[in-house]
Coordinates of C-alpha atoms in Angstrom, one line a residue:
X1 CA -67.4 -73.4 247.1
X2 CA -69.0 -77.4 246.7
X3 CA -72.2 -77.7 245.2
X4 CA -72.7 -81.6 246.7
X5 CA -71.4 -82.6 250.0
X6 CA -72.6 -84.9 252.7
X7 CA -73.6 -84.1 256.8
X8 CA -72.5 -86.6 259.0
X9 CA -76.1 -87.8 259.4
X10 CA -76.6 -88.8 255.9
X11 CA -77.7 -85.5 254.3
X12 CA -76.6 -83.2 251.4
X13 CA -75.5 -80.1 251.3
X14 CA -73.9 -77.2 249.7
X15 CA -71.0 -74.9 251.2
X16 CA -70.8 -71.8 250.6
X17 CA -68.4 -69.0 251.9
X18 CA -70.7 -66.1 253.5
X19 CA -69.5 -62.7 254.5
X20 CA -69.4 -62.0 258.5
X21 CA -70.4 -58.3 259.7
X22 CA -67.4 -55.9 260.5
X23 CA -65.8 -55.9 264.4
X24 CA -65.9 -58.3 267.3
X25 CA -67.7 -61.9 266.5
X26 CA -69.9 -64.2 268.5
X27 CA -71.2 -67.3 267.6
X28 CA -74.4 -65.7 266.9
X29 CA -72.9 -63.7 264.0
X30 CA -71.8 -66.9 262.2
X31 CA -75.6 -68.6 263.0
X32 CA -77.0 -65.0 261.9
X33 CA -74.8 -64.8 258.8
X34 CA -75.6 -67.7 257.1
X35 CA -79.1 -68.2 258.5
X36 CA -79.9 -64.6 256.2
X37 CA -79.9 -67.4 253.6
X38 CA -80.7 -70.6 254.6
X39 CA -78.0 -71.7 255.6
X40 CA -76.2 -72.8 258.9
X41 CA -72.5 -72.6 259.6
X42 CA -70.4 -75.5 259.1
X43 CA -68.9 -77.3 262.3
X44 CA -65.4 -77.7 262.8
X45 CA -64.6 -81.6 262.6
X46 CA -67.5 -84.3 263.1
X47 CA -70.4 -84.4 265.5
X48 CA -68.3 -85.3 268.1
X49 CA -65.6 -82.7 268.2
X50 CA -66.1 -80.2 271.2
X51 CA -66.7 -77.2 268.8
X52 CA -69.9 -79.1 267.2
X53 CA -73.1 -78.3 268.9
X54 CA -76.1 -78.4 267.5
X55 CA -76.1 -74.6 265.7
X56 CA -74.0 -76.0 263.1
X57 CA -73.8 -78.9 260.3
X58 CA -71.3 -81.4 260.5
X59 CA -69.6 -82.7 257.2
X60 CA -68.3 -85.6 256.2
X61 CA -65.1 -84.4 255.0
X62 CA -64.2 -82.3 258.8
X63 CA -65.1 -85.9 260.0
X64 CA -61.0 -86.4 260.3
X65 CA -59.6 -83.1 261.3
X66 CA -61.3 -82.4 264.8
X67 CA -58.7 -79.7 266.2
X68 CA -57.9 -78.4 262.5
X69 CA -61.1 -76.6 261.0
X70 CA -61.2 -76.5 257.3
X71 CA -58.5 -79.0 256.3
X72 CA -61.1 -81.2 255.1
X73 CA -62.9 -78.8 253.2
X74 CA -60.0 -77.4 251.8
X75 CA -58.9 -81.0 250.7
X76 CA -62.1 -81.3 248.7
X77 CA -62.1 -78.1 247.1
X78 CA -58.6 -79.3 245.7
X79 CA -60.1 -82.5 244.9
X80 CA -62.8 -80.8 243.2
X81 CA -61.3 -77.5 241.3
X82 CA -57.7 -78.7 240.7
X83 CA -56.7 -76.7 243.5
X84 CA -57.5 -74.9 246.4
X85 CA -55.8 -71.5 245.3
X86 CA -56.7 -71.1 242.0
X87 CA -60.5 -70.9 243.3
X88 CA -60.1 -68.3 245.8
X89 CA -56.4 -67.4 245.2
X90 CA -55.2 -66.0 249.3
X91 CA -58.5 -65.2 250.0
X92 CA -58.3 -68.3 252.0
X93 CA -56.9 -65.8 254.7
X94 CA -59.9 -64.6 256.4
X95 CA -61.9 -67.5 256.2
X96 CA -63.7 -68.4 259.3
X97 CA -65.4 -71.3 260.9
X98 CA -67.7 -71.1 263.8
X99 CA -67.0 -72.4 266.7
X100 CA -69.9 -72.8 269.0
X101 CA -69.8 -72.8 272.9
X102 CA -65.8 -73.6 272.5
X103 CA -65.7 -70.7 274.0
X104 CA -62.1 -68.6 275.3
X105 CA -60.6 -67.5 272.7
X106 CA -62.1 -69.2 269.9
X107 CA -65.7 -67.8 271.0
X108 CA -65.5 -65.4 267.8
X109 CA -64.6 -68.1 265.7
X110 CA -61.1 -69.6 264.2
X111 CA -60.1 -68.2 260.5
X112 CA -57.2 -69.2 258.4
X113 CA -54.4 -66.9 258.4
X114 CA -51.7 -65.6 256.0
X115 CA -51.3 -66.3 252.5
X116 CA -50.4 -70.0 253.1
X117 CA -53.4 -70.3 255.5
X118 CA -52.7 -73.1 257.3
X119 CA -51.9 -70.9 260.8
X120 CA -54.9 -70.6 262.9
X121 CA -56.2 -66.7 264.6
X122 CA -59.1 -66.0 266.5
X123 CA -61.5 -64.4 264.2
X124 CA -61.5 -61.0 266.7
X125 CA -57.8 -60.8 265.5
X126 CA -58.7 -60.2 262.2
X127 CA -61.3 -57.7 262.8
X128 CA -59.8 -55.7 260.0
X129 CA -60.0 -58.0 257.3
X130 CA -63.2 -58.8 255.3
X131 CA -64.3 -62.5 256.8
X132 CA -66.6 -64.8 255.3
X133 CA -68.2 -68.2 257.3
X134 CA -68.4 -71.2 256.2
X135 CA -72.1 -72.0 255.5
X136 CA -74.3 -74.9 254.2
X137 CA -77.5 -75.1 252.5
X138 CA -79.8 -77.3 250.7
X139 CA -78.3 -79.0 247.8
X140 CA -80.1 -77.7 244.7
X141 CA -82.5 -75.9 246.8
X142 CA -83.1 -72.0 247.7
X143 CA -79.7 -71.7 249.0
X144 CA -78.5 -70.1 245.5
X145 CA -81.6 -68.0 244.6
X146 CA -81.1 -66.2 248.2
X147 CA -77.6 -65.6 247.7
X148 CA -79.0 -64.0 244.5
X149 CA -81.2 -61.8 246.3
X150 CA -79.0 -60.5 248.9
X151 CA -76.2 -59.9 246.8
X152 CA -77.6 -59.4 243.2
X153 CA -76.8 -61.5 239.6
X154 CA -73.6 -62.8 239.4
X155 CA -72.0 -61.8 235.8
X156 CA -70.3 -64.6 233.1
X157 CA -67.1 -63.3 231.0
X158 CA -66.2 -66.0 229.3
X159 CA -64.6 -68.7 232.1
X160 CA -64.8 -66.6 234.8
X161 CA -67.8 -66.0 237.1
X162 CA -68.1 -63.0 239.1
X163 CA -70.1 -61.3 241.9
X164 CA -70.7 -58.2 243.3
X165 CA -70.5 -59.4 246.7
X166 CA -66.5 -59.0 247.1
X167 CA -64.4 -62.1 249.1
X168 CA -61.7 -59.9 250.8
X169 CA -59.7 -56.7 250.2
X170 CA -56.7 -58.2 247.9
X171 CA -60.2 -60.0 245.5
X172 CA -62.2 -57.2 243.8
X173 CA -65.7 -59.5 243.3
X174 CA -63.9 -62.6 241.3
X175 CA -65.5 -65.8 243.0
X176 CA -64.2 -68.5 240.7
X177 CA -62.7 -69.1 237.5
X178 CA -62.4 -72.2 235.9
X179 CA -61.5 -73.9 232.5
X180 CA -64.1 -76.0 230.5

């Protein structure tokens, strides 16, 4: 998703977008999911917001938007690939960010919803949709190679890169596609 971002203490990181296992979530699934590669899950806002605890990464670019998880990250995907939806088209929808001891009815998370995804569900809502966390790992380090592993080579057709780990229902395995 971004290949270079920074923590709120100083370090890099990149952010990935992991699938989460099927049914009811806890914060554990999110720690679990991306920890199966390195990774951990990606705070909502800074350091400071009440959903940061310390079994998650805090980003630079959430720093701002305590109260509205992925808006900053969504910002910077713009910023970095022209646009948010030509990267993952709706798949946006589904996507989930932890939400540590929160707790009520954000303890299984909070995911962007509908096609516009800028409403807010509790991930158990969307139990029937494919979800994916959003994780960070080492910049340039194993982070890729185990993503790799678990979900095998990822396959170049001439601009467009695809996996055969799928992002959602409506997105057969397309992750991105991009012009040169």
């Amino acid at each position: 998703l971004l290949d270079d971002a920074s923590t709120t203490e100083g370090g890099r990181v990149s952010v990935w977008l992991v699938p989460l296992p099927a049914g009811f979530l806890s914060p554990a699934d999110y720690v679990d999911s991306c920890a199966r590669l390195g990774m951990r899950p990606v705070c909502e806002g800074g350091h400071l917001c009440a959903a940061a605890d310390g079994g998650c990464v805090a980003l630079q670019l959430e720093q701002d938007y305590c109260g509205q998880p992925m808006q900053g990250l969504r910002k910077a995907v713009r910023k970095r690939w022209g646009s948010d939806r030509s990267l993952l088209g709706d798949q946006w929808h589904a996507t989930c960010n932890y939400e540590g001891v929160r707790g009520g009815q954000w303890a299984s998370g909070v995911c962007l919803a509908g096609v516009d995804a800028i409403s807010y569900l509790p991930g158990d809502w969307l139990v029937l949709d494919q979800r994916r966390a959003v994780c960070a790992g080492d910049v340039g380090g194993s982070t890729g190679a185990a993503l790799v592993q678990t979900a095998g080579r990822c396959e170049v057709s001439g601009d467009c890169v695809t996996t055969p780990v799928s992002l959602g229902n409506t997105l057969p395995a397309t992750v991105a596609c991009w012009s040169h």
